[in-house]
Each structure stands twice: as structure tokens, then as C-alpha cells.
Short mmCIF file of C-alpha atoms in Angstrom, two decimals:
data_model
loop_
_atom_site.label_atom_id
_atom_site.label_comp_id
_atom_site.label_asym_id
_atom_site.label_seq_id
_atom_site.Cartn_x
_atom_site.Cartn_y
_atom_site.Cartn_z
CA UNK A 1050 139.32 111.59 133.21
CA UNK A 1051 137.06 113.19 130.62
CA UNK A 1052 137.23 110.07 128.46
CA UNK A 1053 135.79 107.96 131.22
CA UNK A 1054 132.50 109.88 131.27
CA UNK A 1055 129.80 107.69 129.70
CA UNK A 1056 127.97 109.33 126.84
CA UNK A 1057 124.25 108.56 126.85
CA UNK A 1058 123.29 106.38 123.92
CA UNK A 1059 120.53 108.76 122.82
CA UNK A 1060 123.13 111.49 122.21
CA UNK A 1061 125.02 109.19 119.86
CA UNK A 1062 121.81 108.25 118.05
CA UNK A 1063 120.83 111.92 117.86
CA UNK A 1064 124.22 112.85 116.36
CA UNK A 1065 124.01 110.05 113.80
CA UNK A 1066 120.43 110.99 112.85
CA UNK A 1067 121.43 114.67 112.53
CA UNK A 1068 124.37 113.76 110.30
CA UNK A 1069 122.10 111.53 108.14
CA UNK A 1070 119.49 114.29 107.78
CA UNK A 1071 122.17 116.81 106.81
CA UNK A 1072 123.57 114.37 104.22
CA UNK A 1073 120.14 113.69 102.70
CA UNK A 1074 119.26 117.39 102.61
CA UNK A 1075 122.53 118.25 100.85
CA UNK A 1076 121.97 115.43 98.36
CA UNK A 1077 118.40 116.58 97.70
CA UNK A 1078 119.45 120.22 97.23
CA UNK A 1079 122.13 119.14 94.76
CA UNK A 1080 119.63 117.09 92.71
CA UNK A 1081 117.11 119.93 92.75
CA UNK A 1082 119.73 122.42 91.54
CA UNK A 1083 120.72 120.03 88.76
CA UNK A 1084 117.09 119.56 87.64
CA UNK A 1085 116.44 123.31 87.75
CA UNK A 1086 119.55 123.98 85.69
CA UNK A 1087 118.53 121.30 83.18
CA UNK A 1088 115.03 122.82 82.93
CA UNK A 1089 116.33 126.35 82.30
CA UNK A 1090 118.90 125.13 79.76
CA UNK A 1091 116.15 123.34 77.86
CA UNK A 1092 113.86 126.39 78.10
CA UNK A 1093 116.66 128.62 76.78
CA UNK A 1094 117.17 126.26 73.85
CA UNK A 1095 113.41 126.23 73.19
CA UNK A 1096 113.26 130.03 73.17
CA UNK A 1097 115.85 130.08 70.37
CA UNK A 1098 114.29 127.37 68.21
CA UNK A 1099 113.32 128.55 64.75
CA UNK A 1100 109.76 128.19 63.58
CA UNK A 1101 108.91 125.07 61.64
CA UNK A 1102 106.06 124.31 59.26
CA UNK A 1103 102.87 123.46 61.12
CA UNK A 1104 100.60 123.25 58.07
CA UNK A 1105 100.63 119.43 58.12
CA UNK A 1106 99.49 119.03 61.72
CA UNK A 1107 96.46 116.72 62.08
CA UNK A 1108 93.92 119.35 63.06
CA UNK A 1109 90.64 118.07 64.41
CA UNK A 1110 87.88 118.00 61.84
CA UNK A 1111 84.35 117.43 63.05
CA UNK A 1112 81.45 117.47 60.66
CA UNK A 1113 78.39 119.26 62.03
CA UNK A 1114 76.26 116.30 60.95
CA UNK A 1115 77.99 114.20 63.64
CA UNK A 1116 76.40 116.33 66.36
CA UNK A 1117 72.69 115.95 66.99
CA UNK A 1118 71.05 119.38 66.85
CA UNK A 1119 67.33 118.87 67.43
CA UNK A 1120 65.07 121.90 67.60
CA UNK A 1121 64.06 122.52 71.19
CA UNK A 1122 62.67 125.19 73.48
CA UNK A 1123 65.34 124.47 76.11
CA UNK A 1124 67.50 127.59 76.40
CA UNK A 1125 70.42 125.66 77.88
CA UNK A 1126 70.52 123.23 74.96
CA UNK A 1127 70.17 126.07 72.45
CA UNK A 1128 73.04 127.93 74.12
CA UNK A 1129 75.42 124.95 73.93
CA UNK A 1130 74.33 124.04 70.39
CA UNK A 1131 75.17 127.57 69.27
CA UNK A 1132 78.50 127.49 71.11
CA UNK A 1133 79.47 124.14 69.59
CA UNK A 1134 78.57 125.34 66.10
CA UNK A 1135 80.59 128.52 66.62
CA UNK A 1136 83.67 126.50 67.68
CA UNK A 1137 83.39 123.63 65.20
CA UNK A 1138 85.14 125.43 62.33
CA UNK A 1139 88.07 126.70 64.37
CA UNK A 1140 91.41 124.89 64.06
CA UNK A 1141 91.71 122.48 66.99
CA UNK A 1142 94.45 120.27 68.32
CA UNK A 1143 94.82 118.45 71.64
CA UNK A 1144 98.24 119.40 72.95
CA UNK A 1145 97.43 118.99 76.63
CA UNK A 1146 100.01 116.26 77.20
CA UNK A 1147 102.91 118.46 76.09
CA UNK A 1148 104.71 121.17 77.99
CA UNK A 1149 105.21 124.65 76.58
CA UNK A 1150 108.91 123.85 76.28
CA UNK A 1151 108.14 120.70 74.26
CA UNK A 1152 105.99 122.71 71.86
CA UNK A 1153 108.58 125.44 71.40
CA UNK A 1154 111.38 122.90 70.87
CA UNK A 1155 109.35 120.97 68.28
CA UNK A 1156 107.74 123.82 66.32
CA UNK A 1157 109.62 126.97 67.26
CA UNK A 1158 108.78 129.87 69.48
CA UNK A 1159 107.13 131.70 66.56
CA UNK A 1160 104.39 129.07 66.34
CA UNK A 1161 103.81 128.85 70.07
CA UNK A 1162 100.86 131.29 70.20
CA UNK A 1163 99.15 129.57 67.25
CA UNK A 1164 99.59 126.15 68.85
CA UNK A 1165 98.19 127.49 72.13
CA UNK A 1166 95.17 128.82 70.24
CA UNK A 1167 94.65 125.40 68.63
CA UNK A 1168 94.79 123.75 72.06
CA UNK A 1169 92.48 126.34 73.62
CA UNK A 1170 89.97 125.83 70.78
CA UNK A 1171 90.08 122.07 71.41
CA UNK A 1172 89.53 122.56 75.13
CA UNK A 1173 86.62 124.97 74.60
CA UNK A 1174 85.04 122.67 72.02
CA UNK A 1175 85.25 119.57 74.21
CA UNK A 1176 83.98 121.49 77.22
CA UNK A 1177 81.02 122.76 75.19
CA UNK A 1178 80.29 119.24 73.88
CA UNK A 1179 80.37 117.90 77.43
CA UNK A 1180 77.96 120.58 78.56
CA UNK A 1181 75.72 119.89 75.56
CA UNK A 1182 75.60 116.19 76.44
CA UNK A 1183 74.77 117.08 80.03
CA UNK A 1184 72.00 119.43 78.85
CA UNK A 1185 70.58 116.65 76.65
CA UNK A 1186 70.58 114.27 79.63
CA UNK A 1187 68.88 116.87 81.81
CA UNK A 1188 66.22 117.41 79.14
CA UNK A 1189 65.62 113.65 78.94
CA UNK A 1190 67.17 113.26 75.49
CA UNK A 1191 69.38 110.17 76.09
CA UNK A 1192 69.92 109.29 72.41
CA UNK A 1193 71.35 112.73 71.63
CA UNK A 1194 73.42 112.72 74.83
CA UNK A 1195 74.89 109.31 73.99
CA UNK A 1196 75.82 110.41 70.46
CA UNK A 1197 77.66 113.48 71.80
CA UNK A 1198 79.37 111.41 74.51
CA UNK A 1199 80.61 108.89 71.94
CA UNK A 1200 81.97 111.74 69.84
CA UNK A 1201 83.74 113.14 72.91
CA UNK A 1202 85.39 109.79 73.58
CA UNK A 1203 86.59 109.57 69.98
CA UNK A 1204 88.05 113.09 69.72
CA UNK A 1205 91.53 112.36 71.16
CA UNK A 1206 92.02 109.65 68.51
CA UNK A 1207 91.14 112.02 65.69
CA UNK A 1208 93.83 114.58 66.34
CA UNK A 1209 96.65 112.63 67.92
CA UNK A 1210 99.94 114.47 67.65
CA UNK A 1211 103.20 112.73 68.41
CA UNK A 1212 105.84 115.22 69.43
CA UNK A 1213 109.34 114.15 70.30
CA UNK A 1214 110.85 117.41 71.60
CA UNK A 1215 114.37 116.00 71.34
CA UNK A 1216 114.10 115.66 67.55
CA UNK A 1217 112.86 117.83 64.74
CA UNK A 1218 109.11 117.95 64.17
CA UNK A 1219 109.60 117.59 60.44
#
């Protein structure tokens, strides 16, 4: 008698949808656990990588003559000119496209702080150049602004680093 009771179609669809959602959630959780485990295994390996020589890295070199530094009364321009000149001699390297794990795997955990400093110097320098160009534009100095903007566009090409974290850096 019980088997003759019609089951509404929406209950069947609901049960199938519930089963599908449960399957997909289990599959997603499994993939996420696998990715997390892979990440932590790689991070563990990176934290035990010995330091490698970083003396041959293509550090950014910018000559101060490439940056227009006209005398002006504008305090904003003077501030950014001074900041750029302060940063220009620091070692700089654009490492923004690499993860911390990539850097540690390629150059060792002992060089990580130095590499971060290089990247931070690059970021500060480019930010200061951008602000200097903006200050030149605001002060109606388009020639100077254009020169700084062209330099900004060229910087990534000057210190390109190719890191393959799955192989040795040297």
C-alpha cells in the first residue's frame, strides 16, 4: 500500500539537487585541501632553502641626469625632487610579480629580507617619480612631466628579473 502513494515530482527534484550540491561541496573541499597542502609543502621547502648569491641580480640603475630637476619655488615639486634623489642610489628591483615563496625558493630564506628591501625601494622610487610627474603637471611643466612619465614606463624593462622557483636561481 505504501508503494502506491505518489511522490510529488518536486520532492524527487529536491532530493537530486541536494545530492548534487553535497557531491559538489565534497569535491570542492577535497580540491581546496589538496591546494592548501601543496601550498604549505612548498612553503616548508622554501623555508629550508639555503641562501644563494644575489650579487648578480640586475638592480635598477637610474642616472640622476635622466630626471629633470629644474629649480622652482613650488614646495611640492621640491619635496618630490628631494625624495627621488634620496631614493635613486638605493638598490632597487621590481619583484612584485613573485610571491614570497617564489623568492625564498629561488634565493634562500636568508636573502628574503634583502630582496624585500630591494622591492620596497623600487616601489617607493616609482611612487615618488609618479608624484613628481603629477606635481610637474600641476605646476604647468609638461615637458618635465613627460620626461618623468617616459622614465616610469621604461623602469620595468631595466630591471627585469626572471625567476623560475622550481629551478635554481644560479
